[in-house]
Amino acid sequence: MSRQSTRPVARRQVALIVTAFAAVGVALGVVGFVGTDWARTQFVTGATGNAPETFGPVFVALSALQTTVTLFFAGPVLAATVGLLSGSRFVDDGTAGAVAAGGSLVGFFVLAGAGLAGVALVSGPGTDQTYPLVGAVGPLLLAGVATAATGGVAGLLGCRFVR
């Protein structure tokens, strides 16, 4: 009878990291959709006053942009958290850093994809000024690199100091 090792399997840790990012991404996508659609309803569809046709679409676009920026900020914060936790499970610094960095990179793109999908689903009057999703690719790539670096460093620190 063989005993299971208490050491983690790198693939399972990467899957755990990606799953955590996916869960947060889906939640941010739902919240982004609800928030942006609510802004559209309040400031375009139900708006009255001097010029709702001017103010409303700009406000909706700002709401969509705010959700996107929140996604970008959530990546490194989540990478630091899961990197420390995951890194603490490894004995080898290199493995801990690589697992946390790789999982954070893939996880960030899953998070961002789910979050941006929520923003992209908002449609109707007043949504014609929101940015095209293709315009977010450059910042998305840079945020992904920052997230992977944060995850890698956190994994290394977790390996060295959290056990």
Coordinates of N, CA and C in Angstrom, one line a residue:
M1 N 0.8 -1.2 0.0 CA 0.0 0.0 0.0 C 0.9 1.2 0.0
S2 N 0.6 2.2 -0.9 CA 1.5 3.3 -1.0 C 0.8 4.5 -0.2
R3 N 1.6 5.3 0.4 CA 1.1 6.5 1.1 C 1.2 7.7 0.1
Q4 N 0.2 8.5 0.2 CA 0.2 9.7 -0.6 C 1.2 10.7 0.0
S5 N 1.9 11.3 -0.9 CA 2.9 12.3 -0.5 C 2.2 13.6 0.0
T6 N 2.7 14.2 1.0 CA 2.2 15.5 1.5 C 2.6 16.7 0.6
R7 N 3.5 16.4 -0.3 CA 4.0 17.5 -1.2 C 2.9 17.7 -2.3
P8 N 2.7 18.9 -2.6 CA 1.7 19.2 -3.7 C 2.2 18.8 -5.1
V9 N 1.2 18.6 -5.9 CA 1.5 18.4 -7.3 C 1.3 19.7 -8.0
A10 N 2.4 20.1 -8.8 CA 2.4 21.4 -9.4 C 1.1 21.7 -10.2
R11 N 0.7 20.7 -11.0 CA -0.5 20.9 -11.9 C -1.7 21.1 -11.1
R12 N -1.9 20.5 -9.9 CA -3.0 20.7 -9.1 C -3.0 22.1 -8.5
Q13 N -1.9 22.6 -8.1 CA -1.8 23.9 -7.6 C -2.1 25.0 -8.6
V14 N -1.6 24.7 -9.8 CA -1.9 25.7 -10.9 C -3.4 25.7 -11.2
A15 N -4.0 24.5 -11.2 CA -5.5 24.4 -11.4 C -6.2 25.1 -10.3
L16 N -5.7 25.0 -9.1 CA -6.4 25.7 -7.9 C -6.3 27.2 -8.1
I17 N -5.1 27.7 -8.5 CA -4.9 29.1 -8.7 C -5.8 29.6 -9.8
V18 N -5.9 28.9 -11.0 CA -6.7 29.3 -12.1 C -8.2 29.3 -11.7
T19 N -8.6 28.3 -10.9 CA -10.0 28.2 -10.5 C -10.3 29.4 -9.6
A20 N -9.4 29.8 -8.7 CA -9.7 30.9 -7.9 C -9.9 32.2 -8.7
F21 N -9.0 32.4 -9.7 CA -9.1 33.5 -10.5 C -10.4 33.5 -11.3
A22 N -10.8 32.3 -11.8 CA -12.0 32.2 -12.6 C -13.2 32.5 -11.8
A23 N -13.2 32.1 -10.5 CA -14.4 32.4 -9.6 C -14.5 33.9 -9.4
V24 N -13.4 34.6 -9.2 CA -13.4 36.0 -9.0 C -13.8 36.7 -10.3
G25 N -13.3 36.2 -11.4 CA -13.6 36.8 -12.7 C -15.1 36.7 -13.1
V26 N -15.7 35.6 -12.8 CA -17.1 35.4 -13.0 C -17.9 36.4 -12.2
A27 N -17.5 36.5 -10.9 CA -18.2 37.4 -10.0 C -18.0 38.8 -10.4
L28 N -16.8 39.2 -10.8 CA -16.6 40.6 -11.3 C -17.4 40.8 -12.7
G29 N -17.5 39.8 -13.5 CA -18.2 39.9 -14.7 C -19.7 40.2 -14.5
V30 N -20.3 39.4 -13.5 CA -21.7 39.6 -13.2 C -21.9 41.0 -12.5
V31 N -21.0 41.4 -11.6 CA -21.1 42.7 -11.0 C -20.9 43.8 -12.0
G32 N -20.0 43.6 -12.9 CA -19.8 44.6 -14.0 C -21.0 44.7 -14.9
F33 N -21.6 43.6 -15.3 CA -22.8 43.7 -16.1 C -23.9 44.4 -15.3
V34 N -24.1 44.0 -14.1 CA -25.2 44.5 -13.3 C -25.0 46.0 -13.1
G35 N -23.8 46.4 -12.7 CA -23.5 47.8 -12.5 C -23.6 48.7 -13.7
T36 N -23.0 48.2 -14.8 CA -23.1 49.0 -16.1 C -24.5 49.1 -16.6
D37 N -25.2 47.9 -16.5 CA -26.6 48.0 -17.0 C -27.5 48.8 -16.1
W38 N -27.2 48.8 -14.9 CA -28.0 49.7 -13.9 C -27.7 51.2 -14.3
A39 N -26.4 51.5 -14.5 CA -26.0 52.9 -14.9 C -26.7 53.2 -16.2
R40 N -26.8 52.3 -17.2 CA -27.5 52.6 -18.4 C -28.9 52.9 -18.2
T41 N -29.6 52.0 -17.3 CA -31.0 52.2 -17.0 C -31.3 53.6 -16.3
Q42 N -30.4 53.9 -15.4 CA -30.6 55.1 -14.6 C -30.3 56.4 -15.4
F43 N -29.2 56.4 -16.2 CA -28.8 57.6 -16.8 C -29.0 57.7 -18.3
V44 N -29.6 56.7 -18.9 CA -30.0 56.8 -20.3 C -31.5 56.6 -20.5
T45 N -31.9 55.4 -20.1 CA -33.3 55.0 -20.3 C -34.3 55.9 -19.5
G46 N -34.0 56.0 -18.2 CA -34.9 56.7 -17.3 C -34.4 58.2 -17.0
A47 N -33.5 58.6 -17.8 CA -33.0 60.0 -17.5 C -33.9 61.1 -18.0
T48 N -33.9 62.2 -17.2 CA -34.6 63.4 -17.6 C -33.7 64.5 -17.3
G49 N -34.0 65.7 -17.8 CA -33.2 66.8 -17.5 C -32.7 67.5 -18.8
N50 N -31.6 68.2 -18.7 CA -31.2 69.1 -19.8 C -30.7 68.3 -21.0
A51 N -29.8 67.3 -20.8 CA -29.2 66.6 -21.9 C -28.8 65.2 -21.6
P52 N -29.8 64.3 -21.3 CA -29.5 62.9 -20.9 C -28.8 62.2 -22.1
E53 N -29.1 62.6 -23.3 CA -28.5 61.9 -24.5 C -27.0 62.1 -24.6
T54 N -26.5 63.2 -23.9 CA -25.1 63.5 -23.9 C -24.5 62.9 -22.6
F55 N -25.0 63.1 -21.5 CA -24.4 62.7 -20.2 C -24.5 61.2 -20.0
G56 N -25.7 60.6 -20.3 CA -25.9 59.2 -20.1 C -24.9 58.2 -20.7
P57 N -24.7 58.3 -22.0 CA -23.7 57.4 -22.7 C -22.3 57.6 -22.1
V58 N -21.9 58.8 -21.8 CA -20.6 59.0 -21.2 C -20.5 58.3 -19.9
F59 N -21.5 58.5 -19.1 CA -21.5 57.8 -17.7 C -21.5 56.3 -17.9
V60 N -22.2 55.8 -18.8 CA -22.2 54.3 -19.0 C -20.8 53.9 -19.5
A61 N -20.2 54.6 -20.3 CA -18.8 54.3 -20.8 C -17.8 54.3 -19.6
L62 N -18.0 55.3 -18.8 CA -17.1 55.4 -17.6 C -17.3 54.2 -16.6
S63 N -18.6 53.8 -16.5 CA -18.9 52.6 -15.7 C -18.2 51.4 -16.2
A64 N -18.2 51.2 -17.5 CA -17.6 50.1 -18.1 C -16.1 50.1 -18.0
L65 N -15.5 51.3 -18.1 CA -14.1 51.5 -18.0 C -13.7 51.2 -16.5
Q66 N -14.5 51.7 -15.6 CA -14.2 51.4 -14.2 C -14.2 49.9 -13.9
T67 N -15.1 49.2 -14.4 CA -15.1 47.8 -14.2 C -13.9 47.1 -14.8
T68 N -13.5 47.6 -15.9 CA -12.3 47.0 -16.6 C -11.0 47.3 -15.7
V69 N -10.9 48.5 -15.3 CA -9.7 48.9 -14.4 C -9.8 48.1 -13.1
T70 N -10.9 47.8 -12.6 CA -11.1 47.0 -11.4 C -10.6 45.6 -11.6
L71 N -10.9 45.0 -12.8 CA -10.3 43.7 -13.2 C -8.8 43.7 -13.2
F72 N -8.2 44.8 -13.8 CA -6.8 44.9 -13.8 C -6.2 45.0 -12.5
F73 N -6.8 45.7 -11.5 CA -6.3 45.8 -10.2 C -6.5 44.5 -9.4
A74 N -7.5 43.8 -9.6 CA -7.8 42.6 -8.9 C -6.8 41.5 -9.2
G75 N -6.2 41.5 -10.4 CA -5.2 40.5 -10.7 C -4.0 40.4 -9.8
P76 N -3.3 41.5 -9.6 CA -2.1 41.4 -8.7 C -2.5 41.1 -7.3
V77 N -3.6 41.7 -6.8 CA -4.0 41.4 -5.4 C -4.3 39.9 -5.2
L78 N -5.1 39.4 -6.1 CA -5.4 38.0 -6.0 C -4.1 37.1 -6.2
A79 N -3.2 37.5 -7.1 CA -2.0 36.8 -7.4 C -1.1 36.7 -6.1
A80 N -1.1 37.8 -5.4 CA -0.3 37.9 -4.2 C -0.9 36.9 -3.1
T81 N -2.2 36.9 -3.0 CA -2.8 36.1 -2.0 C -2.6 34.6 -2.3
V82 N -3.0 34.2 -3.6 CA -2.9 32.8 -3.9 C -1.4 32.4 -4.1
G83 N -0.6 33.3 -4.4 CA 0.9 33.0 -4.6 C 1.5 32.6 -3.2
L84 N 1.2 33.4 -2.2 CA 1.7 33.1 -0.9 C 1.1 31.8 -0.4
L85 N -0.1 31.6 -0.5 CA -0.7 30.3 -0.1 C -0.2 29.1 -0.8
S86 N -0.1 29.2 -2.1 CA 0.4 28.1 -2.9 C 1.9 27.9 -2.7
G87 N 2.6 29.0 -2.7 CA 4.1 28.8 -2.5 C 4.4 28.2 -1.2
S88 N 3.6 28.4 -0.2 CA 3.9 27.8 1.1 C 3.9 26.3 1.1
R89 N 3.3 25.7 0.1 CA 3.2 24.3 0.0 C 4.4 23.6 -0.6
F90 N 5.3 24.4 -1.2 CA 6.4 23.8 -1.9 C 7.7 24.0 -1.1
V91 N 8.6 23.1 -1.3 CA 9.9 23.1 -0.6 C 10.9 23.9 -1.5
D92 N 10.8 23.7 -2.8 CA 11.7 24.3 -3.8 C 11.2 25.7 -4.2
D93 N 12.1 26.7 -4.0 CA 11.8 28.1 -4.4 C 11.4 28.2 -5.9
G94 N 12.1 27.6 -6.7 CA 11.9 27.7 -8.2 C 10.5 27.2 -8.5
T95 N 10.2 26.0 -8.0 CA 8.9 25.4 -8.3 C 7.8 26.3 -7.8
A96 N 7.9 26.8 -6.5 CA 6.9 27.6 -5.9 C 6.7 28.9 -6.8
G97 N 7.7 29.5 -7.2 CA 7.6 30.8 -8.0 C 7.0 30.5 -9.3
A98 N 7.5 29.4 -10.0 CA 7.0 29.1 -11.3 C 5.5 28.7 -11.3
V99 N 5.1 27.9 -10.3 CA 3.7 27.5 -10.2 C 2.8 28.7 -10.0
A100 N 3.2 29.6 -9.0 CA 2.4 30.7 -8.7 C 2.4 31.7 -9.9
A101 N 3.5 31.9 -10.6 CA 3.5 32.8 -11.7 C 2.7 32.3 -12.9
G102 N 2.9 31.0 -13.2 CA 2.1 30.4 -14.3 C 0.6 30.4 -14.0
G103 N 0.3 30.0 -12.8 CA -1.1 29.9 -12.5 C -1.8 31.3 -12.5
S104 N -1.0 32.3 -12.0 CA -1.5 33.7 -11.9 C -1.7 34.2 -13.3
L105 N -0.7 33.9 -14.2 CA -0.8 34.4 -15.6 C -2.1 33.9 -16.3
V106 N -2.2 32.5 -16.3 CA -3.3 31.9 -16.9 C -4.6 32.3 -16.2
G107 N -4.6 32.3 -14.9 CA -5.8 32.7 -14.1 C -6.2 34.1 -14.4
F108 N -5.2 35.0 -14.6 CA -5.6 36.4 -14.8 C -6.3 36.6 -16.2
F109 N -5.9 35.8 -17.2 CA -6.6 35.9 -18.5 C -8.0 35.3 -18.4
V110 N -8.1 34.3 -17.6 CA -9.5 33.7 -17.4 C -10.3 34.8 -16.6
L111 N -9.8 35.4 -15.6 CA -10.5 36.4 -14.8 C -10.9 37.6 -15.7
A112 N -9.9 38.1 -16.5 CA -10.2 39.2 -17.3 C -11.2 38.9 -18.4
G113 N -11.1 37.7 -19.0 CA -12.0 37.3 -20.0 C -13.5 37.2 -19.5
A114 N -13.6 36.6 -18.3 CA -15.0 36.5 -17.7 C -15.5 37.9 -17.3
G115 N -14.6 38.7 -16.8 CA -15.1 40.1 -16.4 C -15.4 40.9 -17.6
L116 N -14.6 40.9 -18.6 CA -14.9 41.6 -19.8 C -16.1 41.1 -20.6
A117 N -16.3 39.8 -20.5 CA -17.5 39.3 -21.1 C -18.8 39.9 -20.5
G118 N -18.7 40.1 -19.2 CA -19.9 40.7 -18.5 C -20.1 42.1 -19.0
V119 N -19.1 42.8 -19.2 CA -19.2 44.2 -19.6 C -19.7 44.2 -21.1
A120 N -19.2 43.3 -21.9 CA -19.6 43.2 -23.3 C -21.0 42.9 -23.5
L121 N -21.6 42.2 -22.5 CA -23.0 41.8 -22.6 C -24.0 42.9 -22.5
V122 N -23.5 44.0 -21.9 CA -24.4 45.2 -21.8 C -24.7 45.8 -23.1
S123 N -25.9 46.0 -23.4 CA -26.3 46.6 -24.7 C -27.6 47.4 -24.6
G124 N -27.9 48.1 -25.6 CA -29.1 48.9 -25.5 C -28.8 50.4 -25.7
P125 N -29.7 51.2 -25.5 CA -29.5 52.7 -25.6 C -28.4 53.2 -24.7
G126 N -27.5 54.0 -25.2 CA -26.5 54.6 -24.4 C -25.2 53.8 -24.3
T127 N -25.1 52.6 -25.0 CA -23.9 51.8 -24.9 C -23.0 52.0 -26.1
D128 N -23.4 52.9 -27.0 CA -22.6 53.0 -28.2 C -21.2 53.7 -27.9
Q129 N -21.0 54.3 -26.8 CA -19.7 55.0 -26.5 C -18.8 54.1 -25.6
T130 N -19.2 52.9 -25.2 CA -18.3 52.1 -24.5 C -17.2 51.7 -25.4
Y131 N -16.0 51.4 -24.9 CA -14.8 51.1 -25.7 C -15.0 49.7 -26.3
P132 N -14.3 49.5 -27.5 CA -14.3 48.2 -28.1 C -13.4 47.3 -27.3
L133 N -13.8 46.0 -27.1 CA -12.9 45.1 -26.3 C -11.5 44.9 -26.9
V134 N -11.4 45.1 -28.2 CA -10.1 45.0 -28.8 C -9.1 46.1 -28.2
G135 N -9.7 47.2 -27.9 CA -8.9 48.3 -27.3 C -8.3 47.9 -25.9
A136 N -8.8 46.9 -25.3 CA -8.3 46.5 -24.0 C -7.2 45.5 -24.0
V137 N -6.8 45.1 -25.2 CA -5.8 44.0 -25.3 C -4.4 44.4 -24.8
G138 N -4.0 45.6 -25.2 CA -2.6 46.1 -24.8 C -2.6 46.2 -23.3
P139 N -3.5 47.0 -22.6 CA -3.4 47.0 -21.2 C -3.6 45.7 -20.5
L140 N -4.4 44.8 -21.1 CA -4.7 43.5 -20.6 C -3.4 42.7 -20.5
L141 N -2.6 42.8 -21.6 CA -1.3 42.0 -21.6 C -0.3 42.6 -20.6
L142 N -0.3 43.9 -20.5 CA 0.6 44.5 -19.4 C 0.2 44.1 -18.0
A143 N -1.1 44.1 -17.8 CA -1.6 43.7 -16.5 C -1.4 42.3 -16.2
G144 N -1.4 41.4 -17.3 CA -1.1 40.0 -17.1 C 0.3 39.8 -16.7
V145 N 1.3 40.5 -17.3 CA 2.7 40.4 -16.9 C 2.9 40.8 -15.5
A146 N 2.3 42.0 -15.1 CA 2.4 42.4 -13.7 C 1.8 41.4 -12.7
T147 N 0.7 40.8 -13.1 CA 0.0 39.8 -12.3 C 0.9 38.6 -12.1
A148 N 1.5 38.1 -13.2 CA 2.3 36.9 -13.2 C 3.6 37.2 -12.3
A149 N 4.2 38.4 -12.5 CA 5.3 38.7 -11.7 C 5.0 38.8 -10.2
T150 N 3.8 39.3 -9.9 CA 3.4 39.4 -8.5 C 3.1 38.0 -7.9
G151 N 2.5 37.2 -8.7 CA 2.3 35.8 -8.3 C 3.6 35.0 -8.0
G152 N 4.5 35.2 -9.0 CA 5.8 34.5 -8.8 C 6.6 34.9 -7.6
V153 N 6.6 36.2 -7.4 CA 7.3 36.7 -6.2 C 6.6 36.3 -4.9
A154 N 5.3 36.3 -4.9 CA 4.5 35.9 -3.7 C 4.7 34.4 -3.5
G155 N 4.8 33.6 -4.6 CA 5.0 32.2 -4.4 C 6.4 31.9 -3.8
L156 N 7.4 32.6 -4.3 CA 8.7 32.5 -3.7 C 8.8 32.9 -2.2
L157 N 8.1 34.0 -1.9 CA 8.0 34.4 -0.5 C 7.3 33.4 0.4
G158 N 6.2 32.9 -0.2 CA 5.4 31.9 0.5 C 6.3 30.7 0.8
C159 N 7.1 30.3 -0.2 CA 7.9 29.1 0.0 C 9.0 29.3 1.1
R160 N 9.5 30.5 1.1 CA 10.6 30.8 2.1 C 10.1 31.1 3.5
F161 N 9.0 31.8 3.6 CA 8.6 32.4 4.9 C 7.3 31.9 5.5
V162 N 6.4 31.3 4.8 CA 5.1 31.0 5.3 C 4.9 29.6 5.9
R163 N 5.9 28.7 5.7 CA 5.7 27.4 6.2 C 5.8 27.3 7.7

